[in-house]
Tab-separated table of C-alpha atoms and ligand atoms in Angstrom:
chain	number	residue	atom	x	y	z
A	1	UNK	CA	-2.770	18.260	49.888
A	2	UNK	CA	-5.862	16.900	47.968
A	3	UNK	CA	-9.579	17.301	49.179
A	4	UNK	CA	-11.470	14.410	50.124
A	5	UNK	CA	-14.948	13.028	49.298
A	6	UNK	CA	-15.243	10.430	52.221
A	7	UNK	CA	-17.086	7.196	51.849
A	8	UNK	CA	-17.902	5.263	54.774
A	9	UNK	CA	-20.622	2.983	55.724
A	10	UNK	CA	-21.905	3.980	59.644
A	11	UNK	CA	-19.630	3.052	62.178
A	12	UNK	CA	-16.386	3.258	60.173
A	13	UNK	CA	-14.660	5.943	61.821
A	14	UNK	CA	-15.280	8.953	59.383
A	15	UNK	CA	-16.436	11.434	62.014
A	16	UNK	CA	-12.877	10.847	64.202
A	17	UNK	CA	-10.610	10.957	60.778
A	18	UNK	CA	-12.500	13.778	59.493
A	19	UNK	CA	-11.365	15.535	63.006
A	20	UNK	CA	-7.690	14.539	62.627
A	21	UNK	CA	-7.606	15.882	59.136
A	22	UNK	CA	-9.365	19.146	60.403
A	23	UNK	CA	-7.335	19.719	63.703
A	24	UNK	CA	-3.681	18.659	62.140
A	25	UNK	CA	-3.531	19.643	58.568
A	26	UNK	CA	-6.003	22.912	58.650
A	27	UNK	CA	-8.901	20.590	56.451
A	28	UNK	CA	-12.643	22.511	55.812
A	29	UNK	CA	-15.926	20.045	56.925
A	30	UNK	CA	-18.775	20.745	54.350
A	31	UNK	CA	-21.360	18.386	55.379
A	32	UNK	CA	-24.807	19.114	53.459
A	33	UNK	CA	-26.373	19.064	56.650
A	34	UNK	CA	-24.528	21.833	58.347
A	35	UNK	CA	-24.994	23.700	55.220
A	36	UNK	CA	-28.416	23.156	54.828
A	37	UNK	CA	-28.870	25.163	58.421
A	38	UNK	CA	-26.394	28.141	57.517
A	39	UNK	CA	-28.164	29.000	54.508
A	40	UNK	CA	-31.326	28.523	55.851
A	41	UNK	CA	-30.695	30.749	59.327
A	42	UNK	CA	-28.581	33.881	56.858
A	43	UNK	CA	-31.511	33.651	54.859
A	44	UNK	CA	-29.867	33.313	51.278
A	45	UNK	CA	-31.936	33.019	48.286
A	46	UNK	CA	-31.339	29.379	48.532
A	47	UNK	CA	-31.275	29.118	51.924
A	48	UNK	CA	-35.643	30.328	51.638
A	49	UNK	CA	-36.355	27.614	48.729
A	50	UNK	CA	-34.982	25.066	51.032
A	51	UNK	CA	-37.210	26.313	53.545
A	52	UNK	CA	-40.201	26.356	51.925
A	53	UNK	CA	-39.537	22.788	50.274
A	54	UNK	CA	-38.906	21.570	53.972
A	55	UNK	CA	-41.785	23.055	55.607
A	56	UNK	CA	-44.118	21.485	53.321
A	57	UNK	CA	-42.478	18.139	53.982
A	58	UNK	CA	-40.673	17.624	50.801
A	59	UNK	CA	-37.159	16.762	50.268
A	60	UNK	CA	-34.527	19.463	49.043
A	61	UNK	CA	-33.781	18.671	45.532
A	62	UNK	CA	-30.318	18.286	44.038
A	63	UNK	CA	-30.285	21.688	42.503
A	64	UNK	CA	-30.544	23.893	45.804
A	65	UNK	CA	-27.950	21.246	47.318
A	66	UNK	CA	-25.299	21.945	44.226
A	67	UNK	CA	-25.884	25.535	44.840
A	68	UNK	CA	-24.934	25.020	48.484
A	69	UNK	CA	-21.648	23.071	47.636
A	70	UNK	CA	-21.197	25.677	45.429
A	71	UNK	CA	-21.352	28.457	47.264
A	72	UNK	CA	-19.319	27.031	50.109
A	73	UNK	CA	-16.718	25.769	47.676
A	74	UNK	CA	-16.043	29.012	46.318
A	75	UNK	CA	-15.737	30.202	49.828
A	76	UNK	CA	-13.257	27.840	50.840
A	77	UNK	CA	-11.397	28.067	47.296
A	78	UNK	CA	-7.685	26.916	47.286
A	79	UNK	CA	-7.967	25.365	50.706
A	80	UNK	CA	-8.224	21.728	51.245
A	81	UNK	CA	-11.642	20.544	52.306
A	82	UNK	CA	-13.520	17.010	53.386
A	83	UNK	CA	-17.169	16.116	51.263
A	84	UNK	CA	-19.076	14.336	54.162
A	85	UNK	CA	-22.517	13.181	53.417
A	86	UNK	CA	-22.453	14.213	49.380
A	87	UNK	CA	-22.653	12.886	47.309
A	88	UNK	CA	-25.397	10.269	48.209
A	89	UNK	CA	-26.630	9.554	44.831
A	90	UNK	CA	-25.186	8.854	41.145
A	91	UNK	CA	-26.738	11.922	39.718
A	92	UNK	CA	-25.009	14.235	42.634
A	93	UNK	CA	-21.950	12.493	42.012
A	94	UNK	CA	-22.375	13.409	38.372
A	95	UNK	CA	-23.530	16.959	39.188
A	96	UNK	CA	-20.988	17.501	41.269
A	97	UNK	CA	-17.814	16.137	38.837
A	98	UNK	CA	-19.060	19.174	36.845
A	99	UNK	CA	-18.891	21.583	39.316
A	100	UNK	CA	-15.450	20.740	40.247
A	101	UNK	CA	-14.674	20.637	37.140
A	102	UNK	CA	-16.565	24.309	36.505
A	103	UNK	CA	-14.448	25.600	39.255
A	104	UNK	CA	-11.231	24.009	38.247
A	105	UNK	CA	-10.781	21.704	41.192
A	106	UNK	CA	-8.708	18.550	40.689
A	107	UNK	CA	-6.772	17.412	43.485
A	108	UNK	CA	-9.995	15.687	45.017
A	109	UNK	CA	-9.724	11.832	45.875
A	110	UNK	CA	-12.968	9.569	47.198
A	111	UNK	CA	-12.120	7.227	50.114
A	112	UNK	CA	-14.303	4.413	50.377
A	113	UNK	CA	-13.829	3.040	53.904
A	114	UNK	CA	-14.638	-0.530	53.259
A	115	UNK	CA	-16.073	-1.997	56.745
A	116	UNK	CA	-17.541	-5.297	56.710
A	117	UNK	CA	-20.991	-5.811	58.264
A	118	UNK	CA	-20.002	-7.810	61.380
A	119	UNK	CA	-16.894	-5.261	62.482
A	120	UNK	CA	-19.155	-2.491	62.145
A	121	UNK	CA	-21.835	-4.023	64.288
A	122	UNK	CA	-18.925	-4.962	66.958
A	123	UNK	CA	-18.326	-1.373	67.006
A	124	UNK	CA	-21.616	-0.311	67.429
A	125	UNK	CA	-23.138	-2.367	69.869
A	126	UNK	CA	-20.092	-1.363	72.262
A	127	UNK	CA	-20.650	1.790	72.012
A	128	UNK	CA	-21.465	4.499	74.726
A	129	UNK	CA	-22.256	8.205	74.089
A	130	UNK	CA	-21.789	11.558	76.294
A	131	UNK	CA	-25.311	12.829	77.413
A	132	UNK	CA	-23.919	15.969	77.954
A	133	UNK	CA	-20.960	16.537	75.220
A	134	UNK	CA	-21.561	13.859	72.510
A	135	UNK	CA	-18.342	12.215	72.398
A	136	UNK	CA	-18.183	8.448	72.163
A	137	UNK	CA	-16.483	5.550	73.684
A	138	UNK	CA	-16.548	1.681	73.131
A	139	UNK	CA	-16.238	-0.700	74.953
A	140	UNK	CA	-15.494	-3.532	72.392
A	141	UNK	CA	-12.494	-1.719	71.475
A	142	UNK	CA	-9.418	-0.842	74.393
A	143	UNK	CA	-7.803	1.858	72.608
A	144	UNK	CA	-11.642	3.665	72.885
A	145	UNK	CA	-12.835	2.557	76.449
A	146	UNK	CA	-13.627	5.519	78.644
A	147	UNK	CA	-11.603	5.527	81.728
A	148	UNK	CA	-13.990	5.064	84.167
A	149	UNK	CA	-16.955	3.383	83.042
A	150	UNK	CA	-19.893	4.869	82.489
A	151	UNK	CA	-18.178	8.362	82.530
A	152	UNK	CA	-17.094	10.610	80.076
A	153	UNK	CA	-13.532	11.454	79.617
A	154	UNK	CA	-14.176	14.919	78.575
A	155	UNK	CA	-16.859	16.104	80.833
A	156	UNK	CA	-17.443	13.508	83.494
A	157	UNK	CA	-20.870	13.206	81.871
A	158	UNK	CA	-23.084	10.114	81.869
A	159	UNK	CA	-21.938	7.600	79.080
A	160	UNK	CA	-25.001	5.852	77.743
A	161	UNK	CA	-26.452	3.452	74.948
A	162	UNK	CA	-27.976	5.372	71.763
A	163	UNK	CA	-31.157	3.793	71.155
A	164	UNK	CA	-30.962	3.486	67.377
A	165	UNK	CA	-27.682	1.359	68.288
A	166	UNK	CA	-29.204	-1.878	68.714
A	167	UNK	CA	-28.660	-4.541	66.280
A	168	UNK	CA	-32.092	-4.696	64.262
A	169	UNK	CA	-31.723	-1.065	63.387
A	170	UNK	CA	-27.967	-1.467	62.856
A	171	UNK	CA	-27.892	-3.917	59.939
A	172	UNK	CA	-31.143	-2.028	58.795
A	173	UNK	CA	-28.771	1.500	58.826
A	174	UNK	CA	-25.886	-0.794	57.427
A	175	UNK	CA	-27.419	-2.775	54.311
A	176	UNK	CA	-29.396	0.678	53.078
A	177	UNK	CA	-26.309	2.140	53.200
A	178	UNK	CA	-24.485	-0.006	51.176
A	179	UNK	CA	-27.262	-0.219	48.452
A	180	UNK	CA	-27.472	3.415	48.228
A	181	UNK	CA	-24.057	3.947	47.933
A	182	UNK	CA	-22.934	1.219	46.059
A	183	UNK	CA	-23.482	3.192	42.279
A	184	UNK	CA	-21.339	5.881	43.838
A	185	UNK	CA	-18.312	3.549	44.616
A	186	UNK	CA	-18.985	1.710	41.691
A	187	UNK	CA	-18.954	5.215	39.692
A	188	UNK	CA	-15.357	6.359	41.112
A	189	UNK	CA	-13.838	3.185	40.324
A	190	UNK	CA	-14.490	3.410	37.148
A	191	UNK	CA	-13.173	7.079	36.592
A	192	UNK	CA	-10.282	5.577	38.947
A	193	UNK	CA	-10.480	8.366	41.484
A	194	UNK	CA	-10.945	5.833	44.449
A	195	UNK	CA	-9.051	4.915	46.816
A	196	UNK	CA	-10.195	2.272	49.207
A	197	UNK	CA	-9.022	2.089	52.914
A	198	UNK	CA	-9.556	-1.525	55.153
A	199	UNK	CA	-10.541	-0.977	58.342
A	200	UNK	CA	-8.275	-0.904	61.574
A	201	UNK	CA	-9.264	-0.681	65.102
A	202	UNK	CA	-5.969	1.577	65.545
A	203	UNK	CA	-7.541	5.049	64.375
A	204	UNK	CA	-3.801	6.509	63.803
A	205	UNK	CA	-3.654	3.423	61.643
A	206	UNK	CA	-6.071	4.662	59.725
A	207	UNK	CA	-5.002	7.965	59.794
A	208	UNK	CA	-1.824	7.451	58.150
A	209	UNK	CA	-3.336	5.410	55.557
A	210	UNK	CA	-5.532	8.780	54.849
A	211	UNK	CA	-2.303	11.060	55.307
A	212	UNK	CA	-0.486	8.921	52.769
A	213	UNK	CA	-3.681	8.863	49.891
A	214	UNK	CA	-3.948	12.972	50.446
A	215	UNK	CA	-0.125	13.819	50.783
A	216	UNK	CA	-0.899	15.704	53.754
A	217	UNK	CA	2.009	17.431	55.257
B	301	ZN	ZN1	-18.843	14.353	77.750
């Protein structure tokens, strides 16, 4: 099974395949995020620099976040693992081709997940999220509708509209995405390590697609 860097503009599904891949073939999430927060609560050497960058307001540079995928790449060595959020820029996708390449990794692929603008904002402006658990529904799509509305599946919480998903703020999200990330697919393509996915409303759809690219078993 190869490792995945995933691609995906917001509202393209990455969160729900990056679950299936977890939950059915054994996959490791490294999101920077999450990463961030471990080093920074076990207190590693890196884990303090970030720290200190963040409380002065500045942005963690590229270095401490290499170290991070570093670190949690060696401790997930061998096992098959899903890049979410990294890289965001050229130069970390350049940084980072040399650390897999320091560490001997190869059977990585990038999926780009290539929603279109006016899908994505479908999606978006049906959605409804759990107060209480997080987990989303939408209502523009029938195969994601909660089953009684307004309540969660899960927890019988209260389903309600995010406020950043309104559709100002959406193509806002949308178009900076696509700018910023644009280098990056363009980058891939080039070194032909891309693999690009159309959208489906049918999330198995999409799953299989994924299965297929990764040789999952
Ligand atoms: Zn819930």
């Amino acid at each position: 099974m190869k490792s995945v860097i995933f691609i995906a503009p917001p509202a393209a599904g990455k969160g729900t395949q990056s679950s299936i891949l977890m939950e059915n073939y054994g996959y490791t999430h490294i999101s920077t995020g999450d990463m961030l927060r471990e080093e920074i609560s076990n207190n590693t050497s890196l884990g303090v620099k970030a720290n200190e960058i963040m409380a002065k307001g500045g942005l963690v540079d590229d270095e401490i976040i290499i170290g991070m995928v570093e670190n949690k790449l060696n401790s997930v060595k061998g096992k098959p693992f899903i890049l979410d959020g990294f890289p965001r820029t050229l130069n970390q996708a350049k940084a980072l081709d040399s650390l897999l390449a320091k560490l001997n990794i190869e059977d990585i692929k990038v999926i780009y997940i290539d929603l279109d603008l006016e899908t994505a904002l479908k999606r978006t402006l049906g959605r409804v999220t759990c107060t209480k658990c997080g987990a989303s529904f939408n209502l523009n799509n029938p195969d994601c509708m909660p089953k009684v509305k307004g309540i969660c599946d899960n927890c019988q919480g209260e389903l309600v509209v995010r406020e950043d998903d309104n559709e100002e703020s959406f193509r806002n999200r949308f178009e900076t995405f696509i700018n910023n990330t644009k280098p990056i697919v363009d980058y891939y393509k080039e070194h032909n390590n891309l693999a690009i996915i159309e959208p489906n409303n049918d999330k198995m759809v999409v799953a299989t697609m994924i299965k297929d690219i990764l040789n999952c078993e």
